[in-house]
PDB file of C-alpha atoms and ligand atoms in Angstrom:
ATOM      1  CA  MET A   1     105.178  72.653  99.090  1.00  0.00           C
ATOM      2  CA  THR A   2     105.633  73.732 102.684  1.00  0.00           C
ATOM      3  CA  ALA A   3     108.670  75.978 103.153  1.00  0.00           C
ATOM      4  CA  VAL A   4     110.607  75.981 106.421  1.00  0.00           C
ATOM      5  CA  LEU A   5     113.427  78.293 107.490  1.00  0.00           C
ATOM      6  CA  VAL A   6     115.927  76.924 110.017  1.00  0.00           C
ATOM      7  CA  ILE A   7     117.888  79.616 111.870  1.00  0.00           C
ATOM      8  CA  HIS A   8     121.016  78.711 113.808  1.00  0.00           C
ATOM      9  CA  GLY A   9     122.318  81.311 116.239  1.00  0.00           C
ATOM     10  CA  PRO A  10     125.803  82.327 117.360  1.00  0.00           C
ATOM     11  CA  ASN A  11     128.661  79.831 117.672  1.00  0.00           C
ATOM     12  CA  LEU A  12     126.651  77.008 116.120  1.00  0.00           C
ATOM     13  CA  ASN A  13     128.921  77.308 113.072  1.00  0.00           C
ATOM     14  CA  LEU A  14     131.529  75.695 115.346  1.00  0.00           C
ATOM     15  CA  LEU A  15     129.495  72.531 115.970  1.00  0.00           C
ATOM     16  CA  GLY A  16     131.580  69.388 115.701  1.00  0.00           C
ATOM     17  CA  ARG A  17     134.541  71.195 117.294  1.00  0.00           C
ATOM     18  CA  ARG A  18     132.763  73.179 120.008  1.00  0.00           C
ATOM     19  CA  GLU A  19     132.302  71.586 123.469  1.00  0.00           C
ATOM     20  CA  VAL A  20     131.618  68.226 121.837  1.00  0.00           C
ATOM     21  CA  ARG A  21     130.773  66.670 125.206  1.00  0.00           C
ATOM     22  CA  VAL A  22     127.862  69.133 125.516  1.00  0.00           C
ATOM     23  CA  TYR A  23     126.771  69.621 121.916  1.00  0.00           C
ATOM     24  CA  GLY A  24     127.774  66.356 120.243  1.00  0.00           C
ATOM     25  CA  PRO A  25     129.996  65.514 117.270  1.00  0.00           C
ATOM     26  CA  ALA A  26     127.733  66.518 114.372  1.00  0.00           C
ATOM     27  CA  THR A  27     128.760  69.514 112.287  1.00  0.00           C
ATOM     28  CA  LEU A  28     126.267  72.165 111.233  1.00  0.00           C
ATOM     29  CA  ALA A  29     126.590  71.001 107.614  1.00  0.00           C
ATOM     30  CA  GLU A  30     125.637  67.466 108.673  1.00  0.00           C
ATOM     31  CA  ILE A  31     122.645  68.708 110.655  1.00  0.00           C
ATOM     32  CA  ASP A  32     121.492  70.862 107.735  1.00  0.00           C
ATOM     33  CA  ALA A  33     121.787  67.898 105.331  1.00  0.00           C
ATOM     34  CA  ARG A  34     119.682  65.730 107.672  1.00  0.00           C
ATOM     35  CA  LEU A  35     117.071  68.495 107.913  1.00  0.00           C
ATOM     36  CA  ARG A  36     116.863  68.906 104.144  1.00  0.00           C
ATOM     37  CA  ASP A  37     116.580  65.102 103.687  1.00  0.00           C
ATOM     38  CA  LEU A  38     113.801  64.808 106.250  1.00  0.00           C
ATOM     39  CA  GLY A  39     112.046  67.809 104.754  1.00  0.00           C
ATOM     40  CA  ALA A  40     112.181  66.236 101.296  1.00  0.00           C
ATOM     41  CA  ALA A  41     110.757  62.978 102.683  1.00  0.00           C
ATOM     42  CA  LEU A  42     107.905  64.926 104.323  1.00  0.00           C
ATOM     43  CA  GLY A  43     107.159  67.200 101.360  1.00  0.00           C
ATOM     44  CA  ALA A  44     108.809  70.343 102.706  1.00  0.00           C
ATOM     45  CA  SER A  45     111.629  72.482 101.422  1.00  0.00           C
ATOM     46  CA  VAL A  46     114.100  73.373 104.171  1.00  0.00           C
ATOM     47  CA  THR A  47     116.423  76.384 104.003  1.00  0.00           C
ATOM     48  CA  CYS A  48     119.109  76.691 106.681  1.00  0.00           C
ATOM     49  CA  VAL A  49     120.978  79.837 107.738  1.00  0.00           C
ATOM     50  CA  GLN A  50     123.436  80.609 110.540  1.00  0.00           C
ATOM     51  CA  HIS A  51     124.153  84.055 111.981  1.00  0.00           C
ATOM     52  CA  ASN A  52     126.380  85.157 114.815  1.00  0.00           C
ATOM     53  CA  GLY A  53     124.813  88.617 115.032  1.00  0.00           C
ATOM     54  CA  GLU A  54     121.578  89.348 116.878  1.00  0.00           C
ATOM     55  CA  GLY A  55     120.441  91.889 114.278  1.00  0.00           C
ATOM     56  CA  ASP A  56     121.093  89.433 111.461  1.00  0.00           C
ATOM     57  CA  ILE A  57     118.829  86.924 113.189  1.00  0.00           C
ATOM     58  CA  VAL A  58     116.093  89.548 113.683  1.00  0.00           C
ATOM     59  CA  THR A  59     116.313  90.417 109.980  1.00  0.00           C
ATOM     60  CA  ALA A  60     116.162  86.740 108.967  1.00  0.00           C
ATOM     61  CA  ILE A  61     113.037  86.266 111.084  1.00  0.00           C
ATOM     62  CA  GLN A  62     111.372  89.373 109.639  1.00  0.00           C
ATOM     63  CA  ASP A  63     112.258  88.355 106.087  1.00  0.00           C
ATOM     64  CA  ALA A  64     110.550  84.974 106.620  1.00  0.00           C
ATOM     65  CA  ASP A  65     107.165  86.716 106.367  1.00  0.00           C
ATOM     66  CA  GLY A  66     105.587  85.787 103.036  1.00  0.00           C
ATOM     67  CA  ARG A  67     108.420  83.393 102.150  1.00  0.00           C
ATOM     68  CA  TYR A  68     108.177  80.593 104.715  1.00  0.00           C
ATOM     69  CA  ASP A  69     105.381  78.714 106.448  1.00  0.00           C
ATOM     70  CA  GLY A  70     107.286  78.258 109.697  1.00  0.00           C
ATOM     71  CA  ILE A  71     110.629  78.611 111.452  1.00  0.00           C
ATOM     72  CA  VAL A  72     112.844  76.261 113.446  1.00  0.00           C
ATOM     73  CA  ILE A  73     115.202  78.375 115.553  1.00  0.00           C
ATOM     74  CA  ASN A  74     118.104  77.683 117.878  1.00  0.00           C
ATOM     75  CA  PRO A  75     118.838  81.169 119.212  1.00  0.00           C
ATOM     76  CA  ALA A  76     121.864  79.724 121.095  1.00  0.00           C
ATOM     77  CA  GLY A  77     123.266  82.261 123.580  1.00  0.00           C
ATOM     78  CA  TYR A  78     120.654  84.862 122.595  1.00  0.00           C
ATOM     79  CA  THR A  79     117.955  82.534 123.931  1.00  0.00           C
ATOM     80  CA  HIS A  80     118.634  83.848 127.402  1.00  0.00           C
ATOM     81  CA  THR A  81     119.129  87.537 126.628  1.00  0.00           C
ATOM     82  CA  SER A  82     117.433  88.742 123.459  1.00  0.00           C
ATOM     83  CA  VAL A  83     114.212  90.716 123.726  1.00  0.00           C
ATOM     84  CA  ALA A  84     114.699  91.674 120.065  1.00  0.00           C
ATOM     85  CA  ILE A  85     114.678  88.058 118.843  1.00  0.00           C
ATOM     86  CA  ARG A  86     111.716  87.266 121.065  1.00  0.00           C
ATOM     87  CA  ASP A  87     109.811  90.270 119.663  1.00  0.00           C
ATOM     88  CA  ALA A  88     110.597  89.243 116.070  1.00  0.00           C
ATOM     89  CA  VAL A  89     109.419  85.663 116.701  1.00  0.00           C
ATOM     90  CA  ALA A  90     106.262  86.984 118.370  1.00  0.00           C
ATOM     91  CA  ALA A  91     105.555  89.313 115.446  1.00  0.00           C
ATOM     92  CA  LEU A  92     105.977  86.521 112.882  1.00  0.00           C
ATOM     93  CA  GLY A  93     103.768  84.227 114.946  1.00  0.00           C
ATOM     94  CA  GLU A  94     101.006  86.814 114.848  1.00  0.00           C
ATOM     95  CA  LEU A  95     101.457  87.083 111.079  1.00  0.00           C
ATOM     96  CA  GLY A  96     100.841  83.322 110.827  1.00  0.00           C
ATOM     97  CA  VAL A  97     104.428  82.055 110.694  1.00  0.00           C
ATOM     98  CA  PRO A  98     104.943  79.921 113.825  1.00  0.00           C
ATOM     99  CA  ALA A  99     108.326  79.022 115.297  1.00  0.00           C
ATOM    100  CA  VAL A 100     109.664  75.975 117.113  1.00  0.00           C
ATOM    101  CA  GLU A 101     112.657  76.487 119.408  1.00  0.00           C
ATOM    102  CA  VAL A 102     115.368  73.855 119.535  1.00  0.00           C
ATOM    103  CA  HIS A 103     118.431  73.310 121.724  1.00  0.00           C
ATOM    104  CA  LEU A 104     120.994  70.555 121.356  1.00  0.00           C
ATOM    105  CA  SER A 105     121.648  70.464 125.089  1.00  0.00           C
ATOM    106  CA  GLN A 106     119.137  70.599 127.919  1.00  0.00           C
ATOM    107  CA  PRO A 107     119.549  74.174 129.185  1.00  0.00           C
ATOM    108  CA  ALA A 108     117.362  73.502 132.242  1.00  0.00           C
ATOM    109  CA  ALA A 109     119.983  71.023 133.473  1.00  0.00           C
ATOM    110  CA  ARG A 110     122.875  73.473 133.026  1.00  0.00           C
ATOM    111  CA  GLU A 111     123.954  76.768 134.617  1.00  0.00           C
ATOM    112  CA  PRO A 112     121.139  78.876 136.114  1.00  0.00           C
ATOM    113  CA  PHE A 113     121.604  81.646 133.523  1.00  0.00           C
ATOM    114  CA  ARG A 114     120.517  79.145 130.849  1.00  0.00           C
ATOM    115  CA  HIS A 115     117.309  78.199 132.623  1.00  0.00           C
ATOM    116  CA  ARG A 116     115.253  81.073 131.267  1.00  0.00           C
ATOM    117  CA  SER A 117     114.396  81.317 127.588  1.00  0.00           C
ATOM    118  CA  LEU A 118     113.000  84.667 126.454  1.00  0.00           C
ATOM    119  CA  VAL A 119     112.065  83.054 123.143  1.00  0.00           C
ATOM    120  CA  ALA A 120     110.201  79.923 124.309  1.00  0.00           C
ATOM    121  CA  PRO A 121     107.002  81.731 125.410  1.00  0.00           C
ATOM    122  CA  VAL A 122     106.419  83.057 121.885  1.00  0.00           C
ATOM    123  CA  CYS A 123     107.166  79.730 120.155  1.00  0.00           C
ATOM    124  CA  ARG A 124     104.624  77.061 119.257  1.00  0.00           C
ATOM    125  CA  GLY A 125     106.823  74.471 121.001  1.00  0.00           C
ATOM    126  CA  SER A 126     110.347  73.680 122.146  1.00  0.00           C
ATOM    127  CA  VAL A 127     112.694  70.674 121.869  1.00  0.00           C
ATOM    128  CA  SER A 128     115.767  70.369 124.121  1.00  0.00           C
ATOM    129  CA  GLY A 129     118.297  67.768 125.124  1.00  0.00           C
ATOM    130  CA  PHE A 130     118.277  65.371 122.171  1.00  0.00           C
ATOM    131  CA  GLY A 131     121.379  66.639 120.420  1.00  0.00           C
ATOM    132  CA  ALA A 132     121.249  66.917 116.641  1.00  0.00           C
ATOM    133  CA  ASP A 133     118.140  64.686 116.564  1.00  0.00           C
ATOM    134  CA  GLY A 134     116.303  67.552 118.266  1.00  0.00           C
ATOM    135  CA  TYR A 135     116.372  69.535 115.034  1.00  0.00           C
ATOM    136  CA  LEU A 136     114.590  66.680 113.251  1.00  0.00           C
ATOM    137  CA  LEU A 137     112.024  66.430 116.046  1.00  0.00           C
ATOM    138  CA  ALA A 138     111.498  70.193 115.865  1.00  0.00           C
ATOM    139  CA  LEU A 139     110.985  70.003 112.092  1.00  0.00           C
ATOM    140  CA  ARG A 140     108.447  67.201 112.496  1.00  0.00           C
ATOM    141  CA  GLY A 141     106.661  69.185 115.203  1.00  0.00           C
ATOM    142  CA  LEU A 142     106.562  72.324 113.084  1.00  0.00           C
ATOM    143  CA  LEU A 143     105.264  70.435 110.044  1.00  0.00           C
ATOM    144  CA  SER A 144     102.533  68.847 112.136  1.00  0.00           C
ATOM    145  CA  GLN A 145     101.429  72.409 112.938  1.00  0.00           C
ATOM    146  CA  VAL A 146     101.683  73.952 109.478  1.00  0.00           C
ATOM    147  CA  GLY A 147     100.542  70.948 107.482  1.00  0.00           C
ATOM    148  CA  GLY A 148     103.502  69.216 105.830  1.00  0.00           C
ATOM    149  CA  GLU A 149     102.394  66.268 103.687  1.00  0.00           C
ATOM    150  CA  GLY A 150     103.951  63.426 105.632  1.00  0.00           C
ATOM    151  CA  ALA A 151     103.861  65.055 109.069  1.00  0.00           C
TER     152      ALA A 151
HETATM  153  C1  DQA B 201     122.207  76.005 123.012  1.00  0.00           C
HETATM  154  C2  DQA B 201     122.128  76.262 124.524  1.00  0.00           C
HETATM  155  C3  DQA B 201     122.534  77.679 124.857  1.00  0.00           C
HETATM  156  O1  DQA B 201     122.470  77.898 126.263  1.00  0.00           O
HETATM  157  C4  DQA B 201     123.950  77.952 124.401  1.00  0.00           C
HETATM  158  O2  DQA B 201     124.289  79.302 124.622  1.00  0.00           O
HETATM  159  C5  DQA B 201     124.194  77.565 122.971  1.00  0.00           C
HETATM  160  C6  DQA B 201     123.578  76.351 122.452  1.00  0.00           C
HETATM  161  C7  DQA B 201     121.935  74.531 122.644  1.00  0.00           C
HETATM  162  O3  DQA B 201     121.670  74.263 121.483  1.00  0.00           O
HETATM  163  O4  DQA B 201     121.994  73.652 123.520  1.00  0.00           O
HETATM  164  O5  DQA B 201     124.968  78.207 122.274  1.00  0.00           O
HETATM  165  O6  DQA B 201     121.220  76.790 122.373  1.00  0.00           O
END
């Protein structure tokens, strides 16, 4: 069975209460349940983690080597600043564990400091602007790359 790790970055634990107009009403627990359900329907096991710390995210990415076939990652605020997360994603990609980046909002339509993603260039693909549904689209996209049964 294909194994996927979903990594949520800082402040995404507040979803459902955080800037609902921007990020939508779904809680992280609801998004994770939808991801696990879709994964089960497509023959993949989905494990979801959330970290506020940059180093914790780097460690989670590194630890995916040998355990997961691919990663869905919303680096949240670190998207625009973190060379360390970019380097970890790049390293895993070279080891054969590709990543898909996801954002609930459409950063390109927001403040200029959100327009650049340091992580996107080392990801297999990116999904932005579709709210919580974007995570499901990212999972489908990742599975189409790594060979999930129903993808
Ligand atoms: C975000 C967009 C980022 O710019 C922001 O810092 C977030 C969430 C999104 O999912 O739309 O925390 O990654």
